[in-house]
Amino acid sequence: DAADCAHSPGRPDGQVAGPVQVAIVGFTLVFIASYSISWGAAMNVFGNEIFPLKFRARAVAVGAVASWLGNLVMGQCTPLLMDSVHFWTFLLFTFVDVLCFFFGCWIPETAGLHLEELMPLFERRLGLAYAEGAARADGNLREGVAQSLTERPP
């Protein structure tokens, strides 16, 4: 029943207090703005920036589908969350936004780097090393890039 979805304590079903309405609209706008300038943009820009031309189209397509699925899940889960945890839904969204902000800060800056320099950059950031043959056809490329990175000032 639509009347069970939202109401303020002490009011008849379906009636929401004015301050609660303002808070709901305000938190919705904060969520939309935060998502648009952080995670929403990162999905499109980051995929275009880091993948070699050979894999870029497929990688961007996978990123777009992941973004669409995330939006679908968000759109389908929000009414369920509003019905079960009510106003705390927006605090959950705030928590997710804060996590996304820190993830965005954690992603290394790639401006001014050549495409070949990105793999070692992410290997250092993640603390992982990819197999020689899987990441590059030419083993000398890795040594040359690693050497050029050690010669750069921090």
mmCIF file of N, CA and C in Angstrom, residues 17-143:
data_model
loop_
_atom_site.group_PDB
_atom_site.id
_atom_site.type_symbol
_atom_site.label_atom_id
_atom_site.label_comp_id
_atom_site.label_asym_id
_atom_site.label_seq_id
_atom_site.Cartn_x
_atom_site.Cartn_y
_atom_site.Cartn_z
ATOM 1 N N ALA A 17 5.895 14.966 7.623
ATOM 2 C CA ALA A 17 6.137 16.306 8.156
ATOM 3 C C ALA A 17 6.976 17.119 7.168
ATOM 4 N N GLY A 18 6.752 18.418 7.145
ATOM 5 C CA GLY A 18 7.461 19.316 6.228
ATOM 6 C C GLY A 18 8.974 19.225 6.326
ATOM 7 N N PRO A 19 9.562 19.275 7.526
ATOM 8 C CA PRO A 19 11.020 19.165 7.626
ATOM 9 C C PRO A 19 11.561 17.837 7.085
ATOM 10 N N VAL A 20 10.795 16.763 7.269
ATOM 11 C CA VAL A 20 11.217 15.465 6.743
ATOM 12 C C VAL A 20 11.193 15.496 5.215
ATOM 13 N N GLN A 21 10.189 16.127 4.625
ATOM 14 C CA GLN A 21 10.129 16.249 3.167
ATOM 15 C C GLN A 21 11.323 17.020 2.640
ATOM 16 N N VAL A 22 11.663 18.122 3.313
ATOM 17 C CA VAL A 22 12.815 18.931 2.902
ATOM 18 C C VAL A 22 14.101 18.119 3.022
ATOM 19 N N ALA A 23 14.245 17.360 4.115
ATOM 20 C CA ALA A 23 15.441 16.532 4.310
ATOM 21 C C ALA A 23 15.544 15.459 3.223
ATOM 22 N N ILE A 24 14.435 14.821 2.880
ATOM 23 C CA ILE A 24 14.451 13.785 1.842
ATOM 24 C C ILE A 24 14.881 14.370 0.507
ATOM 25 N N VAL A 25 14.300 15.499 0.134
ATOM 26 C CA VAL A 25 14.672 16.138 -1.135
ATOM 27 C C VAL A 25 16.127 16.590 -1.081
ATOM 28 N N GLY A 26 16.552 17.169 0.062
ATOM 29 C CA GLY A 26 17.936 17.633 0.206
ATOM 30 C C GLY A 26 18.940 16.507 0.087
ATOM 31 N N PHE A 27 18.710 15.402 0.802
ATOM 32 C CA PHE A 27 19.632 14.262 0.729
ATOM 33 C C PHE A 27 19.628 13.630 -0.661
ATOM 34 N N THR A 28 18.492 13.627 -1.313
ATOM 35 C CA THR A 28 18.432 13.108 -2.688
ATOM 36 C C THR A 28 19.292 13.957 -3.604
ATOM 37 N N LEU A 29 19.194 15.279 -3.484
ATOM 38 C CA LEU A 29 20.005 16.165 -4.322
ATOM 39 C C LEU A 29 21.493 16.044 -4.008
ATOM 40 N N VAL A 30 21.835 15.895 -2.729
ATOM 41 C CA VAL A 30 23.244 15.708 -2.349
ATOM 42 C C VAL A 30 23.772 14.404 -2.938
ATOM 43 N N PHE A 31 22.976 13.341 -2.879
ATOM 44 C CA PHE A 31 23.393 12.063 -3.451
ATOM 45 C C PHE A 31 23.620 12.185 -4.953
ATOM 46 N N ILE A 32 22.681 12.800 -5.653
ATOM 47 C CA ILE A 32 22.798 12.941 -7.110
ATOM 48 C C ILE A 32 24.028 13.764 -7.466
ATOM 49 N N ALA A 33 24.234 14.874 -6.766
ATOM 50 C CA ALA A 33 25.398 15.724 -7.054
ATOM 51 C C ALA A 33 26.703 14.986 -6.745
ATOM 52 N N SER A 34 26.760 14.302 -5.609
ATOM 53 C CA SER A 34 27.982 13.580 -5.233
ATOM 54 C C SER A 34 28.290 12.466 -6.220
ATOM 55 N N TYR A 35 27.272 11.738 -6.604
ATOM 56 C CA TYR A 35 27.470 10.637 -7.554
ATOM 57 C C TYR A 35 27.899 11.172 -8.924
ATOM 58 N N SER A 36 27.290 12.261 -9.347
ATOM 59 C CA SER A 36 27.581 12.800 -10.675
ATOM 60 C C SER A 36 29.013 13.307 -10.800
ATOM 61 N N ILE A 37 29.545 13.901 -9.746
ATOM 62 C CA ILE A 37 30.899 14.448 -9.843
ATOM 63 C C ILE A 37 31.971 13.472 -9.388
ATOM 64 N N SER A 38 31.562 12.309 -8.888
ATOM 65 C CA SER A 38 32.570 11.364 -8.412
ATOM 66 C C SER A 38 32.488 10.057 -9.181
ATOM 67 N N TRP A 39 31.780 9.108 -8.680
ATOM 68 C CA TRP A 39 31.759 7.774 -9.251
ATOM 69 C C TRP A 39 31.129 7.752 -10.639
ATOM 70 N N GLY A 40 30.082 8.507 -10.859
ATOM 71 C CA GLY A 40 29.411 8.513 -12.161
ATOM 72 C C GLY A 40 30.343 8.934 -13.283
ATOM 73 N N ALA A 41 31.134 9.957 -13.034
ATOM 74 C CA ALA A 41 32.074 10.430 -14.053
ATOM 75 C C ALA A 41 33.295 9.517 -14.160
ATOM 76 N N ALA A 42 33.729 8.962 -13.041
ATOM 77 C CA ALA A 42 34.922 8.119 -13.051
ATOM 78 C C ALA A 42 34.743 6.901 -13.940
ATOM 79 N N MET A 43 33.562 6.332 -13.948
ATOM 80 C CA MET A 43 33.329 5.138 -14.767
ATOM 81 C C MET A 43 33.576 5.424 -16.244
ATOM 82 N N ASN A 44 33.164 6.580 -16.712
ATOM 83 C CA ASN A 44 33.321 6.898 -18.133
ATOM 84 C C ASN A 44 34.726 7.390 -18.468
ATOM 85 N N VAL A 45 35.277 8.240 -17.652
ATOM 86 C CA VAL A 45 36.584 8.828 -17.946
ATOM 87 C C VAL A 45 37.709 7.824 -17.724
ATOM 88 N N PHE A 46 37.660 7.111 -16.632
ATOM 89 C CA PHE A 46 38.757 6.224 -16.265
ATOM 90 C C PHE A 46 38.941 5.107 -17.287
ATOM 91 N N GLY A 47 37.851 4.503 -17.733
ATOM 92 C CA GLY A 47 37.947 3.429 -18.722
ATOM 93 C C GLY A 47 38.528 3.900 -20.039
ATOM 94 N N ASN A 48 38.200 5.097 -20.458
ATOM 95 C CA ASN A 48 38.745 5.637 -21.698
ATOM 96 C C ASN A 48 40.218 5.975 -21.568
ATOM 97 N N GLU A 49 40.654 6.254 -20.359
ATOM 98 C CA GLU A 49 42.011 6.742 -20.162
ATOM 99 C C GLU A 49 43.047 5.640 -20.014
ATOM 100 N N ILE A 50 42.710 4.537 -19.378
ATOM 101 C CA ILE A 50 43.761 3.601 -18.984
ATOM 102 C C ILE A 50 43.969 2.419 -19.910
ATOM 103 N N PHE A 51 43.022 2.112 -20.769
ATOM 104 C CA PHE A 51 43.162 0.910 -21.567
ATOM 105 C C PHE A 51 43.827 1.195 -22.901
ATOM 106 N N PRO A 52 44.689 0.278 -23.358
ATOM 107 C CA PRO A 52 45.292 0.441 -24.679
ATOM 108 C C PRO A 52 44.200 0.390 -25.751
ATOM 109 N N LEU A 53 44.496 0.970 -26.878
ATOM 110 C CA LEU A 53 43.530 1.051 -27.970
ATOM 111 C C LEU A 53 42.982 -0.318 -28.353
ATOM 112 N N LYS A 54 43.830 -1.326 -28.273
ATOM 113 C CA LYS A 54 43.431 -2.678 -28.648
ATOM 114 C C LYS A 54 42.257 -3.184 -27.799
ATOM 115 N N PHE A 55 42.220 -2.794 -26.521
ATOM 116 C CA PHE A 55 41.190 -3.281 -25.596
ATOM 117 C C PHE A 55 40.177 -2.217 -25.201
ATOM 118 N N ARG A 56 40.372 -0.982 -25.639
ATOM 119 C CA ARG A 56 39.586 0.137 -25.133
ATOM 120 C C ARG A 56 38.094 -0.019 -25.379
ATOM 121 N N ALA A 57 37.681 -0.393 -26.572
ATOM 122 C CA ALA A 57 36.252 -0.479 -26.878
ATOM 123 C C ALA A 57 35.561 -1.500 -25.975
ATOM 124 N N ARG A 58 36.182 -2.659 -25.832
ATOM 125 C CA ARG A 58 35.582 -3.698 -24.991
ATOM 126 C C ARG A 58 35.573 -3.265 -23.521
ATOM 127 N N ALA A 59 36.647 -2.663 -23.057
ATOM 128 C CA ALA A 59 36.729 -2.238 -21.662
ATOM 129 C C ALA A 59 35.715 -1.137 -21.355
ATOM 130 N N VAL A 60 35.565 -0.193 -22.260
ATOM 131 C CA VAL A 60 34.589 0.876 -22.055
ATOM 132 C C VAL A 60 33.170 0.308 -22.073
ATOM 133 N N ALA A 61 32.919 -0.669 -22.932
ATOM 134 C CA ALA A 61 31.597 -1.304 -22.969
ATOM 135 C C ALA A 61 31.302 -2.027 -21.661
ATOM 136 N N VAL A 62 32.282 -2.747 -21.129
ATOM 137 C CA VAL A 62 32.091 -3.442 -19.851
ATOM 138 C C VAL A 62 31.856 -2.417 -18.734
ATOM 139 N N GLY A 63 32.605 -1.323 -18.754
ATOM 140 C CA GLY A 63 32.408 -0.275 -17.753
ATOM 141 C C GLY A 63 31.027 0.361 -17.846
ATOM 142 N N ALA A 64 30.548 0.582 -19.063
ATOM 143 C CA ALA A 64 29.212 1.163 -19.240
ATOM 144 C C ALA A 64 28.129 0.215 -18.745
ATOM 145 N N VAL A 65 28.271 -1.073 -19.060
ATOM 146 C CA VAL A 65 27.288 -2.050 -18.587
ATOM 147 C C VAL A 65 27.315 -2.128 -17.055
ATOM 148 N N ALA A 66 28.504 -2.099 -16.458
ATOM 149 C CA ALA A 66 28.605 -2.119 -14.998
ATOM 150 C C ALA A 66 27.924 -0.890 -14.399
ATOM 151 N N SER A 67 28.105 0.257 -15.030
ATOM 152 C CA SER A 67 27.456 1.471 -14.556
ATOM 153 C C SER A 67 25.939 1.370 -14.676
ATOM 154 N N TRP A 68 25.463 0.871 -15.793
ATOM 155 C CA TRP A 68 24.012 0.716 -15.982
ATOM 156 C C TRP A 68 23.435 -0.267 -14.973
ATOM 157 N N LEU A 69 24.142 -1.373 -14.736
ATOM 158 C CA LEU A 69 23.659 -2.344 -13.750
ATOM 159 C C LEU A 69 23.637 -1.747 -12.348
ATOM 160 N N GLY A 70 24.646 -0.964 -12.030
ATOM 161 C CA GLY A 70 24.663 -0.285 -10.739
ATOM 162 C C GLY A 70 23.486 0.667 -10.587
ATOM 163 N N ASN A 71 23.194 1.408 -11.650
ATOM 164 C CA ASN A 71 22.038 2.312 -11.617
ATOM 165 C C ASN A 71 20.735 1.536 -11.498
ATOM 166 N N LEU A 72 20.638 0.402 -12.182
ATOM 167 C CA LEU A 72 19.439 -0.429 -12.093
ATOM 168 C C LEU A 72 19.248 -0.947 -10.672
ATOM 169 N N VAL A 73 20.314 -1.458 -10.088
ATOM 170 C CA VAL A 73 20.231 -1.965 -8.717
ATOM 171 C C VAL A 73 19.835 -0.839 -7.765
ATOM 172 N N MET A 74 20.434 0.329 -7.951
ATOM 173 C CA MET A 74 20.106 1.469 -7.094
ATOM 174 C C MET A 74 18.632 1.837 -7.237
ATOM 175 N N GLY A 75 18.153 1.887 -8.457
ATOM 176 C CA GLY A 75 16.758 2.237 -8.697
ATOM 177 C C GLY A 75 15.775 1.218 -8.157
ATOM 178 N N GLN A 76 16.157 -0.055 -8.195
ATOM 179 C CA GLN A 76 15.263 -1.102 -7.702
ATOM 180 C C GLN A 76 15.332 -1.254 -6.186
ATOM 181 N N CYS A 77 16.491 -1.010 -5.601
ATOM 182 C CA CYS A 77 16.660 -1.210 -4.162
ATOM 183 C C CYS A 77 16.197 -0.016 -3.322
ATOM 184 N N THR A 78 16.228 1.172 -3.881
ATOM 185 C CA THR A 78 15.864 2.349 -3.101
ATOM 186 C C THR A 78 14.450 2.268 -2.529
ATOM 187 N N PRO A 79 13.429 1.921 -3.318
ATOM 188 C CA PRO A 79 12.097 1.815 -2.707
ATOM 189 C C PRO A 79 12.024 0.734 -1.621
ATOM 190 N N LEU A 80 12.743 -0.369 -1.816
ATOM 191 C CA LEU A 80 12.751 -1.421 -0.799
ATOM 192 C C LEU A 80 13.421 -0.945 0.483
ATOM 193 N N LEU A 81 14.539 -0.226 0.320
ATOM 194 C CA LEU A 81 15.230 0.310 1.490
ATOM 195 C C LEU A 81 14.375 1.355 2.203
ATOM 196 N N MET A 82 13.724 2.206 1.433
ATOM 197 C CA MET A 82 12.860 3.225 2.046
ATOM 198 C C MET A 82 11.736 2.569 2.834
ATOM 199 N N ASP A 83 11.241 1.455 2.339
ATOM 200 C CA ASP A 83 10.154 0.764 3.023
ATOM 201 C C ASP A 83 10.634 0.049 4.280
ATOM 202 N N SER A 84 11.885 -0.430 4.275
ATOM 203 C CA SER A 84 12.361 -1.219 5.415
ATOM 204 C C SER A 84 13.144 -0.387 6.436
ATOM 205 N N VAL A 85 14.061 0.458 6.000
ATOM 206 C CA VAL A 85 14.877 1.220 6.957
ATOM 207 C C VAL A 85 14.564 2.708 6.928
ATOM 208 N N HIS A 86 13.624 3.102 6.118
ATOM 209 C CA HIS A 86 13.097 4.463 6.072
ATOM 210 C C HIS A 86 14.205 5.495 5.829
ATOM 211 N N PHE A 87 14.279 6.477 6.711
ATOM 212 C CA PHE A 87 15.196 7.596 6.507
ATOM 213 C C PHE A 87 16.662 7.169 6.514
ATOM 214 N N TRP A 88 16.987 6.049 7.158
ATOM 215 C CA TRP A 88 18.368 5.568 7.222
ATOM 216 C C TRP A 88 18.899 5.200 5.843
ATOM 217 N N THR A 89 18.012 5.061 4.876
ATOM 218 C CA THR A 89 18.424 4.805 3.498
ATOM 219 C C THR A 89 19.419 5.865 3.031
ATOM 220 N N PHE A 90 19.144 7.116 3.368
ATOM 221 C CA PHE A 90 19.997 8.202 2.909
ATOM 222 C C PHE A 90 21.344 8.207 3.620
ATOM 223 N N LEU A 91 21.371 7.753 4.852
ATOM 224 C CA LEU A 91 22.661 7.622 5.529
ATOM 225 C C LEU A 91 23.480 6.496 4.916
ATOM 226 N N LEU A 92 22.818 5.443 4.470
ATOM 227 C CA LEU A 92 23.508 4.382 3.738
ATOM 228 C C LEU A 92 24.100 4.939 2.447
ATOM 229 N N PHE A 93 23.332 5.745 1.730
ATOM 230 C CA PHE A 93 23.839 6.371 0.511
ATOM 231 C C PHE A 93 25.028 7.282 0.822
ATOM 232 N N THR A 94 24.953 8.007 1.929
ATOM 233 C CA THR A 94 26.064 8.872 2.333
ATOM 234 C C THR A 94 27.315 8.050 2.582
ATOM 235 N N PHE A 95 27.171 6.931 3.264
ATOM 236 C CA PHE A 95 28.299 6.043 3.534
ATOM 237 C C PHE A 95 28.922 5.541 2.228
ATOM 238 N N VAL A 96 28.087 5.143 1.273
ATOM 239 C CA VAL A 96 28.582 4.679 -0.029
ATOM 240 C C VAL A 96 29.305 5.809 -0.746
ATOM 241 N N ASP A 97 28.764 7.022 -0.683
ATOM 242 C CA ASP A 97 29.426 8.166 -1.315
ATOM 243 C C ASP A 97 30.791 8.442 -0.701
ATOM 244 N N VAL A 98 30.894 8.328 0.611
ATOM 245 C CA VAL A 98 32.181 8.555 1.273
ATOM 246 C C VAL A 98 33.188 7.487 0.836
ATOM 247 N N LEU A 99 32.755 6.226 0.764
ATOM 248 C CA LEU A 99 33.644 5.163 0.273
ATOM 249 C C LEU A 99 34.105 5.442 -1.152
ATOM 250 N N CYS A 100 33.188 5.865 -2.007
ATOM 251 C CA CYS A 100 33.545 6.173 -3.394
ATOM 252 C C CYS A 100 34.510 7.356 -3.471
ATOM 253 N N PHE A 101 34.329 8.329 -2.598
ATOM 254 C CA PHE A 101 35.250 9.473 -2.570
ATOM 255 C C PHE A 101 36.668 9.005 -2.241
ATOM 256 N N PHE A 102 36.792 8.162 -1.214
ATOM 257 C CA PHE A 102 38.126 7.677 -0.842
ATOM 258 C C PHE A 102 38.715 6.776 -1.927
ATOM 259 N N PHE A 103 37.872 5.991 -2.587
ATOM 260 C CA PHE A 103 38.358 5.181 -3.699
ATOM 261 C C PHE A 103 38.862 6.082 -4.826
ATOM 262 N N GLY A 104 38.125 7.146 -5.107
ATOM 263 C CA GLY A 104 38.558 8.097 -6.132
ATOM 264 C C GLY A 104 39.870 8.768 -5.769
ATOM 265 N N CYS A 105 40.080 9.040 -4.499
ATOM 266 C CA CYS A 105 41.353 9.619 -4.060
ATOM 267 C C CYS A 105 42.485 8.599 -4.126
ATOM 268 N N TRP A 106 42.156 7.325 -3.983
ATOM 269 C CA TRP A 106 43.160 6.264 -4.001
ATOM 270 C C TRP A 106 43.656 5.965 -5.412
ATOM 271 N N ILE A 107 42.801 6.158 -6.414
ATOM 272 C CA ILE A 107 43.199 5.881 -7.800
ATOM 273 C C ILE A 107 44.352 6.815 -8.159
ATOM 274 N N PRO A 108 45.436 6.279 -8.687
ATOM 275 C CA PRO A 108 46.592 7.137 -8.981
ATOM 276 C C PRO A 108 46.309 8.090 -10.142
ATOM 277 N N GLU A 109 46.945 9.248 -10.082
ATOM 278 C CA GLU A 109 46.831 10.225 -11.163
ATOM 279 C C GLU A 109 47.609 9.718 -12.370
ATOM 280 N N THR A 110 46.996 9.764 -13.532
ATOM 281 C CA THR A 110 47.633 9.251 -14.743
ATOM 282 C C THR A 110 47.889 10.338 -15.769
ATOM 283 N N ALA A 111 47.620 11.583 -15.411
ATOM 284 C CA ALA A 111 47.844 12.677 -16.361
ATOM 285 C C ALA A 111 49.334 12.792 -16.674
ATOM 286 N N GLY A 112 49.641 12.943 -17.927
ATOM 287 C CA GLY A 112 51.020 13.106 -18.360
ATOM 288 C C GLY A 112 51.816 11.820 -18.478
ATOM 289 N N LEU A 113 51.204 10.697 -18.178
ATOM 290 C CA LEU A 113 51.896 9.420 -18.292
ATOM 291 C C LEU A 113 51.575 8.772 -19.624
ATOM 292 N N HIS A 114 52.532 8.043 -20.148
ATOM 293 C CA HIS A 114 52.296 7.264 -21.348
ATOM 294 C C HIS A 114 51.538 5.999 -20.981
ATOM 295 N N LEU A 115 50.837 5.449 -21.930
ATOM 296 C CA LEU A 115 50.041 4.262 -21.694
ATOM 297 C C LEU A 115 50.887 3.118 -21.143
ATOM 298 N N GLU A 116 52.112 3.005 -21.615
ATOM 299 C CA GLU A 116 52.988 1.935 -21.171
ATOM 300 C C GLU A 116 53.395 2.088 -19.711
ATOM 301 N N GLU A 117 53.281 3.284 -19.164
ATOM 302 C CA GLU A 117 53.659 3.530 -17.782
ATOM 303 C C GLU A 117 52.545 3.190 -16.792
ATOM 304 N N LEU A 118 51.355 2.940 -17.290
ATOM 305 C CA LEU A 118 50.223 2.705 -16.400
ATOM 306 C C LEU A 118 50.282 1.354 -15.704
ATOM 307 N N MET A 119 50.697 0.311 -16.401
ATOM 308 C CA MET A 119 50.747 -1.015 -15.786
ATOM 309 C C MET A 119 51.676 -1.023 -14.572
ATOM 310 N N PRO A 120 52.919 -0.538 -14.679
ATOM 311 C CA PRO A 120 53.770 -0.502 -13.476
ATOM 312 C C PRO A 120 53.190 0.389 -12.372
ATOM 313 N N LEU A 121 52.524 1.464 -12.750
ATOM 314 C CA LEU A 121 51.918 2.352 -11.764
ATOM 315 C C LEU A 121 50.860 1.608 -10.940
ATOM 316 N N PHE A 122 50.005 0.858 -11.620
ATOM 317 C CA PHE A 122 48.972 0.107 -10.914
ATOM 318 C C PHE A 122 49.545 -1.104 -10.193
ATOM 319 N N GLU A 123 50.602 -1.681 -10.725
ATOM 320 C CA GLU A 123 51.256 -2.786 -10.020
ATOM 321 C C GLU A 123 51.795 -2.306 -8.675
ATOM 322 N N ARG A 124 52.419 -1.134 -8.672
ATOM 323 C CA ARG A 124 52.933 -0.585 -7.406
ATOM 324 C C ARG A 124 51.788 -0.237 -6.462
ATOM 325 N N ARG A 125 50.730 0.357 -6.991
ATOM 326 C CA ARG A 125 49.605 0.765 -6.145
ATOM 327 C C ARG A 125 48.923 -0.449 -5.510
ATOM 328 N N LEU A 126 48.756 -1.515 -6.280
ATOM 329 C CA LEU A 126 48.074 -2.708 -5.784
ATOM 330 C C LEU A 126 49.006 -3.674 -5.072
ATOM 331 N N GLY A 127 50.309 -3.486 -5.251
ATOM 332 C CA GLY A 127 51.263 -4.413 -4.662
ATOM 333 C C GLY A 127 51.272 -5.751 -5.371
ATOM 334 N N LEU A 128 50.895 -5.762 -6.633
ATOM 335 C CA LEU A 128 50.831 -6.987 -7.427
ATOM 336 C C LEU A 128 51.769 -6.878 -8.610
ATOM 337 N N ALA A 129 52.176 -8.019 -9.117
ATOM 338 C CA ALA A 129 52.956 -8.060 -10.345
ATOM 339 C C ALA A 129 52.253 -9.002 -11.303
ATOM 340 N N TYR A 130 51.994 -8.534 -12.487
ATOM 341 C CA TYR A 130 51.334 -9.354 -13.497
ATOM 342 C C TYR A 130 52.364 -10.210 -14.209
ATOM 343 N N ALA A 131 51.929 -11.317 -14.771
ATOM 344 C CA ALA A 131 52.826 -12.216 -15.493
ATOM 345 C C ALA A 131 53.439 -11.481 -16.672
ATOM 346 N N GLU A 132 54.704 -11.725 -16.922
ATOM 347 C CA GLU A 132 55.420 -11.042 -18.005
ATOM 348 C C GLU A 132 54.717 -11.173 -19.341
ATOM 349 N N GLY A 133 54.388 -12.382 -19.733
ATOM 350 C CA GLY A 133 53.806 -12.607 -21.047
ATOM 351 C C GLY A 133 52.369 -12.151 -21.156
ATOM 352 N N ALA A 134 51.652 -12.135 -20.039
ATOM 353 C CA ALA A 134 50.229 -11.781 -20.085
ATOM 354 C C ALA A 134 50.032 -10.295 -20.309
ATOM 355 N N ALA A 135 50.897 -9.475 -19.726
ATOM 356 C CA ALA A 135 50.690 -8.035 -19.810
ATOM 357 C C ALA A 135 51.368 -7.414 -21.022
ATOM 358 N N ARG A 136 52.511 -7.969 -21.435
ATOM 359 C CA ARG A 136 53.275 -7.348 -22.521
ATOM 360 C C ARG A 136 53.872 -8.426 -23.416
ATOM 361 N N ALA A 137 53.917 -8.111 -24.653
ATOM 362 C CA ALA A 137 54.562 -9.029 -25.592
ATOM 363 C C ALA A 137 56.072 -8.861 -25.544
ATOM 364 N N ASP A 138 56.563 -7.663 -25.228
ATOM 365 C CA ASP A 138 57.982 -7.367 -25.237
ATOM 366 C C ASP A 138 58.459 -7.173 -23.800
ATOM 367 N N GLY A 139 59.260 -8.096 -23.277
ATOM 368 C CA GLY A 139 59.759 -7.999 -21.918
ATOM 369 C C GLY A 139 60.651 -6.802 -21.696
ATOM 370 N N ASN A 140 61.324 -6.312 -22.752
ATOM 371 C CA ASN A 140 62.200 -5.149 -22.609
ATOM 372 C C ASN A 140 61.415 -3.885 -22.308
ATOM 373 N N LEU A 141 60.176 -3.831 -22.740
ATOM 374 C CA LEU A 141 59.354 -2.657 -22.491
ATOM 375 C C LEU A 141 59.177 -2.430 -20.999
ATOM 376 N N ARG A 142 58.952 -3.493 -20.259
ATOM 377 C CA ARG A 142 58.762 -3.370 -18.813
ATOM 378 C C ARG A 142 60.011 -2.794 -18.160
ATOM 379 N N GLU A 143 61.177 -3.279 -18.539
ATOM 380 C CA GLU A 143 62.412 -2.781 -17.940
ATOM 381 C C GLU A 143 62.640 -1.315 -18.286
#
